[in-house]
Short mmCIF file of C-alpha atoms and ligand atoms in Angstrom, two decimals:
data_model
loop_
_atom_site.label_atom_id
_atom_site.label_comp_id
_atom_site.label_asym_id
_atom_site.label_seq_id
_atom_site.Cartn_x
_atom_site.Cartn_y
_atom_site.Cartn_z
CA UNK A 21 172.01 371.76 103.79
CA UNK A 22 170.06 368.62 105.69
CA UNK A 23 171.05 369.01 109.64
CA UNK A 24 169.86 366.71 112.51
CA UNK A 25 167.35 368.82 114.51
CA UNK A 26 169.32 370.58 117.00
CA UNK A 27 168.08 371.05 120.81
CA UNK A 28 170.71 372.95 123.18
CA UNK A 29 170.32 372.35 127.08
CA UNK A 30 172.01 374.64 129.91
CA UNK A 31 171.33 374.42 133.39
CA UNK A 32 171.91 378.34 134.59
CA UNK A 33 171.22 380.35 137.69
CA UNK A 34 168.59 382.64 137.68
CA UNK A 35 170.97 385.51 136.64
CA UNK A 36 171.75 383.86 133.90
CA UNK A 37 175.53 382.22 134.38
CA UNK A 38 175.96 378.94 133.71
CA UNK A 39 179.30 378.92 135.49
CA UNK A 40 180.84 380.90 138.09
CA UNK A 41 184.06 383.49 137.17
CA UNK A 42 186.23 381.05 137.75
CA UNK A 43 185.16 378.52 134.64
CA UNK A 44 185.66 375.46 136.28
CA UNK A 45 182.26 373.92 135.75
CA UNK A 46 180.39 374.98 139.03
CA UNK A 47 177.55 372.35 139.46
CA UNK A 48 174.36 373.87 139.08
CA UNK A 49 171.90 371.29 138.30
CA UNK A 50 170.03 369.31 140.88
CA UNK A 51 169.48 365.81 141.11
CA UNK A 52 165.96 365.87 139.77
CA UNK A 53 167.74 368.05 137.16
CA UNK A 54 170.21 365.18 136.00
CA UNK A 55 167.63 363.12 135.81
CA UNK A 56 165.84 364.69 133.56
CA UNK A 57 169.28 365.57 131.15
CA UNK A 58 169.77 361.97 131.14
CA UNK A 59 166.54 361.19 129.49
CA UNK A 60 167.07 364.21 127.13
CA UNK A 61 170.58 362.23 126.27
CA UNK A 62 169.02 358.84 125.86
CA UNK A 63 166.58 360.52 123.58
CA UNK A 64 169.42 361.74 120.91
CA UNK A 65 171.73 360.33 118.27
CA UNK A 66 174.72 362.41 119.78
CA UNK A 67 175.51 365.42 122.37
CA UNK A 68 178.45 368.02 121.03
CA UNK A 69 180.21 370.28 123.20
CA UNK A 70 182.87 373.11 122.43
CA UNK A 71 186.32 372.86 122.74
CA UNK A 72 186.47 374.77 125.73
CA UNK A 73 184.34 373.23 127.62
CA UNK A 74 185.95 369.64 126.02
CA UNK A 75 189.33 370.38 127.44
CA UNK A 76 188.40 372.75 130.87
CA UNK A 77 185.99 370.13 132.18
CA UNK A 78 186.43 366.30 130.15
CA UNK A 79 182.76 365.81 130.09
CA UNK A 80 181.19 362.31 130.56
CA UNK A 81 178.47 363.13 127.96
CA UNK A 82 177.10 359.97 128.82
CA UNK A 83 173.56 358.18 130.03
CA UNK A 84 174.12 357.20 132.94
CA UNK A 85 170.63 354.86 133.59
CA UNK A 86 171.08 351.39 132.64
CA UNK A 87 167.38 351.19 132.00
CA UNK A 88 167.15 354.16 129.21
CA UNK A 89 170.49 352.63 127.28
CA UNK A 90 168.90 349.18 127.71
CA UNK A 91 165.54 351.35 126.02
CA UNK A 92 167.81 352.65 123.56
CA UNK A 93 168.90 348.69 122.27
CA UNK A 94 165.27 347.95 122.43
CA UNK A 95 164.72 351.12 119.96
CA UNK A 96 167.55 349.53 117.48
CA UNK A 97 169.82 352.61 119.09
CA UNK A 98 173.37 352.09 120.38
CA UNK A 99 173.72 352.02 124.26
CA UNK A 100 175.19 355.09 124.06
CA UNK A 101 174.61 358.36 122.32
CA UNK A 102 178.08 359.82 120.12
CA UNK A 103 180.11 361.60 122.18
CA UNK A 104 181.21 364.72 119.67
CA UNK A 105 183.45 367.74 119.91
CA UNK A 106 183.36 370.86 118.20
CA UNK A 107 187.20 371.95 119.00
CA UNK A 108 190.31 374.33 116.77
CA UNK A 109 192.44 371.75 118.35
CA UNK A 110 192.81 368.30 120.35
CA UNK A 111 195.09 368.22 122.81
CA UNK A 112 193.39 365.66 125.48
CA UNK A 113 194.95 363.73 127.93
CA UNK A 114 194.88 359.88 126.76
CA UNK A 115 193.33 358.55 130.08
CA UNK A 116 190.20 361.79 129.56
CA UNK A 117 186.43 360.58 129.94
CA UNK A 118 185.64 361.67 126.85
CA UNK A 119 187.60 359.24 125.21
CA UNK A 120 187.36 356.36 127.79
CA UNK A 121 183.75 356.66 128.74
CA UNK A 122 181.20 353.85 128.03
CA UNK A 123 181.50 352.65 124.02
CA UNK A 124 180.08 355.25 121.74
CA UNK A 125 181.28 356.83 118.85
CA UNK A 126 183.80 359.64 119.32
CA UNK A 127 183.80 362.16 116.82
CA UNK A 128 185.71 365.67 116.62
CA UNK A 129 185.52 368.57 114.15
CA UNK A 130 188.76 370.42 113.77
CA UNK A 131 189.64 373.50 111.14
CA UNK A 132 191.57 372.45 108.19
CA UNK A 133 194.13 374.48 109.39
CA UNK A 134 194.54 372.27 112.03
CA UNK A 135 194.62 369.43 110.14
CA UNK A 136 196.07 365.85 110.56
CA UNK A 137 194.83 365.42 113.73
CA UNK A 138 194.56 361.94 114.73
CA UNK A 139 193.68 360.05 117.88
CA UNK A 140 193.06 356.33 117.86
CA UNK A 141 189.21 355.77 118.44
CA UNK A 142 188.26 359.57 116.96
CA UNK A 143 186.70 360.03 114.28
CA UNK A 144 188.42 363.10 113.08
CA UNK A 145 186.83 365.06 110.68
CA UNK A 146 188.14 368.56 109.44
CA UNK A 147 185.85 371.02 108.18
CA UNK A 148 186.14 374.83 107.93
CA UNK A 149 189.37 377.25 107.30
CA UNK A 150 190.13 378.06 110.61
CA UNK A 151 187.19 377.87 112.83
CA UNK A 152 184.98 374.51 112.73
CA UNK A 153 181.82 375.03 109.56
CA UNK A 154 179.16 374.34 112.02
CA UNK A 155 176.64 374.11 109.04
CA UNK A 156 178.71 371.16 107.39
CA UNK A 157 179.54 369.71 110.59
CA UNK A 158 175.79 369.61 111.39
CA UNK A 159 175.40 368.02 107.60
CA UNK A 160 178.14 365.01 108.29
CA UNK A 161 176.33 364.24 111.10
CA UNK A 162 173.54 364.12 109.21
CA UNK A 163 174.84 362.11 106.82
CA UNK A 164 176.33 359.44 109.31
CA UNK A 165 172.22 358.67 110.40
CA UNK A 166 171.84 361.50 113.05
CA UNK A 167 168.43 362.60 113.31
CA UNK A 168 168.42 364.47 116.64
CA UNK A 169 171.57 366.21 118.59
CA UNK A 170 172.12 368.24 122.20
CA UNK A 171 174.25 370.62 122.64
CA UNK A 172 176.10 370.91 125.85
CA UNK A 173 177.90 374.34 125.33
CA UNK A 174 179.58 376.39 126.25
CA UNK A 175 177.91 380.00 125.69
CA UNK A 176 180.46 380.27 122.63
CA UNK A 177 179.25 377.31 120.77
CA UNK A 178 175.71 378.19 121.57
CA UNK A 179 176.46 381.31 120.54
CA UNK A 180 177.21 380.40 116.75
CA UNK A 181 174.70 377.76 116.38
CA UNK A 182 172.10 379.78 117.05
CA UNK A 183 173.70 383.18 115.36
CA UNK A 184 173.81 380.71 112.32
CA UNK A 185 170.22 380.03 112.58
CA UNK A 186 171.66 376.01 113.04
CA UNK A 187 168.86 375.44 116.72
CA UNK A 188 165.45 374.28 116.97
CA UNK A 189 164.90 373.99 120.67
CA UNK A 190 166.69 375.24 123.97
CA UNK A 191 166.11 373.55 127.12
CA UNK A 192 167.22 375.50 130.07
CA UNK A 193 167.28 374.42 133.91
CA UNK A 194 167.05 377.79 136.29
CA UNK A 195 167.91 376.92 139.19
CA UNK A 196 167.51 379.14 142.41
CA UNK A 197 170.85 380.43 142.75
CA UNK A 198 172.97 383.76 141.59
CA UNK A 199 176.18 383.28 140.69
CA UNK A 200 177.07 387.34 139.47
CA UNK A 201 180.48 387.82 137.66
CA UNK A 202 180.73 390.19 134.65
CA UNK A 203 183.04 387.21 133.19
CA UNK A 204 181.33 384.33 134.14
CA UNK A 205 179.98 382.93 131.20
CA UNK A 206 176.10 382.87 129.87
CA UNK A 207 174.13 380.62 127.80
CA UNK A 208 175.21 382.55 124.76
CA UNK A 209 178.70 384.15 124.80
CA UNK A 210 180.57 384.90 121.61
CA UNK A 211 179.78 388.74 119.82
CA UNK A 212 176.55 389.29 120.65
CA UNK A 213 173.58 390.62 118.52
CA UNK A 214 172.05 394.11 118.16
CA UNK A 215 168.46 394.41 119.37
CA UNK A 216 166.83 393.73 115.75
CA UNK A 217 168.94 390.90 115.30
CA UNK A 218 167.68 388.93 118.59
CA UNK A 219 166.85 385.56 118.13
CA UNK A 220 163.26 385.12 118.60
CA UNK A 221 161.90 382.10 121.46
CA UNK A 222 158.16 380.62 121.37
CA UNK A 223 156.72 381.29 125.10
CA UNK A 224 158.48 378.57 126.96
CA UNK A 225 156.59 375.09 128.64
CA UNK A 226 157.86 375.29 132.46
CA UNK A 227 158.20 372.73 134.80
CA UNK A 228 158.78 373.45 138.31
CA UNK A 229 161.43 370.98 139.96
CA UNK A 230 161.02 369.51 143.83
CA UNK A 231 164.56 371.73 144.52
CA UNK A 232 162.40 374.80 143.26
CA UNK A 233 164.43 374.74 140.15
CA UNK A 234 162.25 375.57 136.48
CA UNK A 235 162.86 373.88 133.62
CA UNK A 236 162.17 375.99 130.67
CA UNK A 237 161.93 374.89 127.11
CA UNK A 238 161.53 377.23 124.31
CA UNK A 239 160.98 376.70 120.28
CA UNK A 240 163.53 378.75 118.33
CA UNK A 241 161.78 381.14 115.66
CA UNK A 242 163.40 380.49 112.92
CA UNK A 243 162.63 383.79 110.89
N1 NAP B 4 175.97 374.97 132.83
C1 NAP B 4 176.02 374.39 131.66
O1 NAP B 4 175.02 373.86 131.16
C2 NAP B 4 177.33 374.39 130.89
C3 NAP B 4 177.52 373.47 129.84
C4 NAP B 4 178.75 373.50 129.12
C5 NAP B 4 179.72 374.42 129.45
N2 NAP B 4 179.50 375.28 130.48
C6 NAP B 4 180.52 376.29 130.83
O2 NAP B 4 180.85 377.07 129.67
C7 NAP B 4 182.21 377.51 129.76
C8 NAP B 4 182.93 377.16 128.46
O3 NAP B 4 182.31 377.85 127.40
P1 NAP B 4 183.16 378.69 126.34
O4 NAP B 4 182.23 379.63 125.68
O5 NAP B 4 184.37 379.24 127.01
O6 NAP B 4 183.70 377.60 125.30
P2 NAP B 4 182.95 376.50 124.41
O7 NAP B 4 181.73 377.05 123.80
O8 NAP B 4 182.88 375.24 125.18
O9 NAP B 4 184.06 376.25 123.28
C9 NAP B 4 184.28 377.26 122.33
C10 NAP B 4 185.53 376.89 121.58
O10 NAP B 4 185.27 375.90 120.59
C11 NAP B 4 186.15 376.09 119.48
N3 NAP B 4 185.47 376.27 118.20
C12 NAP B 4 185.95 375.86 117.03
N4 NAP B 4 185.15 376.20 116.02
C13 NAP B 4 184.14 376.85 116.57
C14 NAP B 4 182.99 377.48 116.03
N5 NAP B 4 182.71 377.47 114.73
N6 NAP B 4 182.18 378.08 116.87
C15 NAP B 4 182.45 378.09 118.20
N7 NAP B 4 183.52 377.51 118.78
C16 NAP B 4 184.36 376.90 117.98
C17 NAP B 4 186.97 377.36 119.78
O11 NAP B 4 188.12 376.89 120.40
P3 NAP B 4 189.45 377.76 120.46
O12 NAP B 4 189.21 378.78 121.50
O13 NAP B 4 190.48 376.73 120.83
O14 NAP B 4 189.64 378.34 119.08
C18 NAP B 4 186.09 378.06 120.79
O15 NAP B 4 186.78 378.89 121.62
C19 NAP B 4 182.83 376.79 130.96
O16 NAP B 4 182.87 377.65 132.06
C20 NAP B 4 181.84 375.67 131.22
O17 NAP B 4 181.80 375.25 132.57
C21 NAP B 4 178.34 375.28 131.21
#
């Protein structure tokens, strides 16, 4: 099935958490580190986040430099990248970021069995029984033009994409803190794999950040 290629970026603390217990969206990144996520967004067709994440936290999922959207027009690109959500239902408030942000194409993938659900300026599209088919969501997208998508988790969503063999690149900003927290989430939640079933990384390029953060980015193996 065609698919955009797929990159997923986290920032995370060195022990791994890319929130704290209490899964309110701790900031982690730095500002050298939002820099650089903002030219990984101006440099994709759209950025997809899980329905968690969608409705704990609103998300601006947005580029935020004038000068890279202005690049992006230059490029034949729209301003903005699509904003898209990968949810079992749709239940935001009408005045949420996600909806309101800077013009961009809204899409959200809901189960069939929660289907007719509409929202003015969604593109709704239903696909899968009761949990979203990430394989044919990644194919509509692909059909609508997208070449190139980011992933903005959570650890659940990250969790099937790359269980489902669906990611070609993870980005990951480590930054110098530790969070700790059985519960706090990671940069893959969901079941887990078994030791032969691990997903298999190229050695990483690292970039050390001015706030002694690393930026690591790794090549998935697809096997
Ligand atoms: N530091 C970072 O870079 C970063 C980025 C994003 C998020 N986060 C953190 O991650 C946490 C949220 O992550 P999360 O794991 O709880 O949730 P999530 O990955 O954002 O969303 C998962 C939800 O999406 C829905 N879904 C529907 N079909 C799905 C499918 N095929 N596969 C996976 N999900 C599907 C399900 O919703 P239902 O449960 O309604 O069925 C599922 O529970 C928050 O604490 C947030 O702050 C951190």
């Amino acid at each position: 099935m065609p698919r955009p290629y797929v990159l997923i970026n986290v920032a995370a603390t060195v022990d791994g958490k890319i929130d704290t217990r209490d899964r309110r969206g701790a900031r982690i990144s730095s500002e050298a580190d939002f820099e650089r996520v903002d030219r990984l967004r101006a440099s994709v067709d759209g950025i997809v986040v899980g329905g968690r994440t969608l409705h704990q936290e609103d998300p601006r999922l947005t580029v935020r430099s004038e000068t890279l959207c202005a690049e992006r027009v230059a490029r034949g690109q729209p301003a903005q990248p699509a904003r898209i959500a990968v949810a079992s239902h749709l239940t935001l408030p009408p005045d949420a970021r996600f909806l309101n942000g800077p013009a961009a194409r809204v899409i959200v993938f809901v189960p069939r069995s929660r289907g007719n659900t509409t929202l003015e300026t969604v593109e709704v599209y239903e696909c899968g029984a009761d949990r979203v088919d990430l394989a044919q969501a990644l194919a509509h997208l692909s059909n609508l033009g997208m070449r190139r998508v980011m992933v903005e988790g959570g650890g659940t969503l990250n969790f099937e994409l790359l269980r489902l063999g669906l990611v070609d690149e993870v980005q990951m900003y480590l930054a110098p803190l530790v969070f700790g927290g059985a519960s706090a989430p990671t940069l893959a939640d969901g079941e887990g794999l078994g030791r032969e079933a691990a997903i298999r990384l190229s050695a990483p390029e690292v970039q050390t950040l001015p706030d002694g953060g690393l930026v690591l980015r790794y090549m998935v193996n697809q096997s």
